[in-house]
Amino acid sequence: MVFALTERNEVAQVIDGGAVRVLDSESFLDEDTGTRHHFVDVQGTTEAMLLLVSVREDERRIAGIRRFS
C-alpha cells in the first residue's frame, strides 16, 4: 500500500494509475510536536487493518505509520 497527503493534509491511498482516494479517519493534533495523528481503517488484499498515520502538518509529510490490527 502507498499513502500520500492531500492539499488539506488528509491521508489518501494511492491506487492504480496514480489516482488517490481520501481515507476516512478520526484524528487528533499533538500541539507540542505539530503532529496530527489519524486513525485509518484500510482494506488490504487479505485483511482489514487499523493504522495510526502520523502527519507533520508544518512539513506536509507522513512522519510514521503504525499498524494496530
Coordinates of N, CA and C in Angstrom, one line a residue:
M1 N 0.8 -1.2 0.0 CA 0.0 0.0 0.0 C 0.9 1.2 0.0
V2 N 0.4 2.2 -0.7 CA 1.1 3.5 -0.8 C 0.2 4.6 -0.3
F3 N 0.7 5.5 0.6 CA -0.1 6.6 1.1 C 0.5 7.9 0.7
A4 N -0.4 8.9 0.6 CA 0.1 10.3 0.3 C -0.8 11.2 1.1
L5 N -0.4 12.5 1.1 CA -1.2 13.6 1.7 C -1.9 14.4 0.6
T6 N -3.1 14.9 0.9 CA -3.8 15.8 0.1 C -3.4 17.2 0.4
E7 N -3.8 18.2 -0.4 CA -3.6 19.6 -0.1 C -4.0 20.0 1.3
R8 N -5.1 19.3 1.8 CA -5.6 19.6 3.1 C -5.1 18.7 4.2
N9 N -3.9 18.1 4.0 CA -3.3 17.2 4.9 C -4.1 16.0 5.3
E10 N -5.0 15.5 4.4 CA -5.8 14.3 4.6 C -5.0 13.1 4.1
V11 N -5.1 12.0 4.8 CA -4.4 10.8 4.3 C -5.2 10.2 3.2
A12 N -4.4 9.8 2.1 CA -5.0 9.2 0.9 C -4.2 8.0 0.6
Q13 N -4.9 7.0 -0.1 CA -4.3 5.8 -0.6 C -4.1 6.0 -2.1
V14 N -2.9 5.8 -2.5 CA -2.6 5.8 -4.0 C -3.0 4.5 -4.6
I15 N -3.9 4.6 -5.6 CA -4.4 3.4 -6.2 C -3.9 3.3 -7.6
D16 N -4.3 2.3 -8.4 CA -3.8 2.0 -9.7 C -3.9 3.3 -10.6
G17 N -2.9 3.5 -11.4 CA -2.8 4.6 -12.3 C -2.4 5.9 -11.6
G18 N -2.1 5.9 -10.3 CA -1.6 7.1 -9.6 C -2.7 7.9 -9.1
A19 N -4.0 7.5 -9.2 CA -5.1 8.2 -8.6 C -5.0 8.0 -7.1
V20 N -5.6 9.0 -6.4 CA -5.6 8.9 -4.9 C -7.1 8.8 -4.4
R21 N -7.3 8.1 -3.3 CA -8.6 8.0 -2.7 C -8.4 8.5 -1.2
V22 N -9.1 9.6 -0.8 CA -9.0 10.0 0.5 C -9.6 9.0 1.4
L23 N -9.0 8.7 2.5 CA -9.4 7.7 3.5 C -10.1 8.4 4.7
D24 N -11.3 7.8 5.1 CA -12.0 8.3 6.3 C -11.1 8.1 7.5
S25 N -11.0 9.1 8.4 CA -10.2 8.9 9.6 C -10.7 9.8 10.7
E26 N -10.4 9.4 11.9 CA -10.6 10.2 13.1 C -9.2 10.7 13.4
S27 N -9.0 11.9 13.8 CA -7.7 12.4 14.1 C -7.6 13.3 15.3
F28 N -6.4 13.5 15.8 CA -6.2 14.5 16.9 C -4.8 15.1 16.7
L29 N -4.7 16.4 17.2 CA -3.4 17.1 17.0 C -2.6 17.1 18.3
D30 N -1.4 16.8 18.2 CA -0.4 16.9 19.3 C 0.2 18.3 19.1
E31 N -0.3 19.3 19.8 CA 0.2 20.6 19.6 C 1.7 20.8 20.0
D32 N 2.2 20.0 20.9 CA 3.6 20.1 21.3 C 4.5 19.8 20.2
T33 N 4.2 18.9 19.3 CA 5.0 18.4 18.2 C 4.6 18.9 16.8
G34 N 3.3 19.4 16.8 CA 2.8 19.8 15.5 C 2.4 18.6 14.6
T35 N 2.2 17.5 15.3 CA 1.9 16.3 14.5 C 0.4 15.9 14.7
R36 N -0.3 15.7 13.6 CA -1.7 15.2 13.6 C -1.6 13.7 13.4
H37 N -2.4 13.0 14.3 CA -2.4 11.5 14.3 C -3.8 11.1 13.7
H38 N -3.8 10.3 12.7 CA -5.0 9.9 12.0 C -5.2 8.4 12.3
F39 N -6.3 8.0 12.8 CA -6.7 6.5 12.9 C -7.5 6.2 11.6
V40 N -6.9 5.3 10.8 CA -7.4 5.0 9.5 C -7.7 3.5 9.3
D41 N -8.9 3.1 8.9 CA -9.3 1.7 8.6 C -9.0 1.5 7.1
V42 N -8.2 0.5 6.7 CA -8.0 0.2 5.3 C -8.2 -1.3 5.1
Q43 N -8.6 -1.6 3.9 CA -8.8 -3.0 3.5 C -7.6 -3.4 2.6
G44 N -6.8 -4.3 3.1 CA -5.7 -4.9 2.4 C -6.2 -6.0 1.4
T45 N -5.3 -6.7 0.8 CA -5.7 -7.7 -0.1 C -6.3 -8.9 0.6
T46 N -5.9 -9.2 1.8 CA -6.4 -10.3 2.5 C -7.1 -10.0 3.9
E47 N -6.9 -8.8 4.4 CA -7.5 -8.4 5.7 C -7.6 -6.9 5.8
A48 N -8.5 -6.6 6.8 CA -8.6 -5.1 7.1 C -7.6 -4.8 8.2
M49 N -7.2 -3.5 8.2 CA -6.2 -3.1 9.1 C -6.6 -1.7 9.7
L50 N -6.2 -1.5 11.0 CA -6.3 -0.2 11.6 C -4.9 0.4 11.7
L51 N -4.7 1.5 11.1 CA -3.4 2.2 11.1 C -3.5 3.5 11.8
L52 N -2.4 3.9 12.4 CA -2.2 5.2 13.0 C -1.2 5.9 12.1
V53 N -1.6 6.9 11.4 CA -0.8 7.6 10.4 C -0.5 9.0 11.0
S54 N 0.8 9.2 11.3 CA 1.2 10.5 11.9 C 1.7 11.4 10.8
V55 N 1.2 12.7 10.8 CA 1.5 13.6 9.8 C 2.0 14.9 10.4
R56 N 3.2 15.3 10.0 CA 3.8 16.6 10.4 C 3.1 17.7 9.5
E57 N 2.2 18.4 10.0 CA 1.4 19.3 9.2 C 2.3 20.5 8.7
D58 N 3.2 20.9 9.5 CA 4.1 22.1 9.1 C 5.0 21.7 7.9
E59 N 5.4 20.4 7.8 CA 6.3 19.9 6.8 C 5.5 19.2 5.7
R60 N 4.2 19.0 5.8 CA 3.4 18.3 4.9 C 4.0 17.0 4.5
R61 N 4.3 16.2 5.5 CA 4.8 14.8 5.2 C 4.3 13.8 6.2
I62 N 4.3 12.6 5.8 CA 3.9 11.5 6.7 C 5.1 11.2 7.6
A63 N 5.0 11.3 8.9 CA 6.1 11.0 9.8 C 6.2 9.6 10.2
G64 N 5.1 8.9 10.2 CA 5.2 7.5 10.6 C 3.8 6.8 10.4
I65 N 3.9 5.5 10.3 CA 2.7 4.6 10.2 C 2.9 3.4 11.1
R66 N 1.9 3.2 12.0 CA 1.9 2.1 12.9 C 0.6 1.3 12.6
R67 N 0.8 0.0 12.6 CA -0.4 -0.9 12.4 C -0.8 -1.5 13.8
F68 N -2.2 -1.4 14.0 CA -2.7 -1.9 15.3 C -3.5 -3.2 15.1
S69 N -3.9 -3.6 14.0 CA -4.6 -4.9 13.8 C -4.2 -5.5 12.5

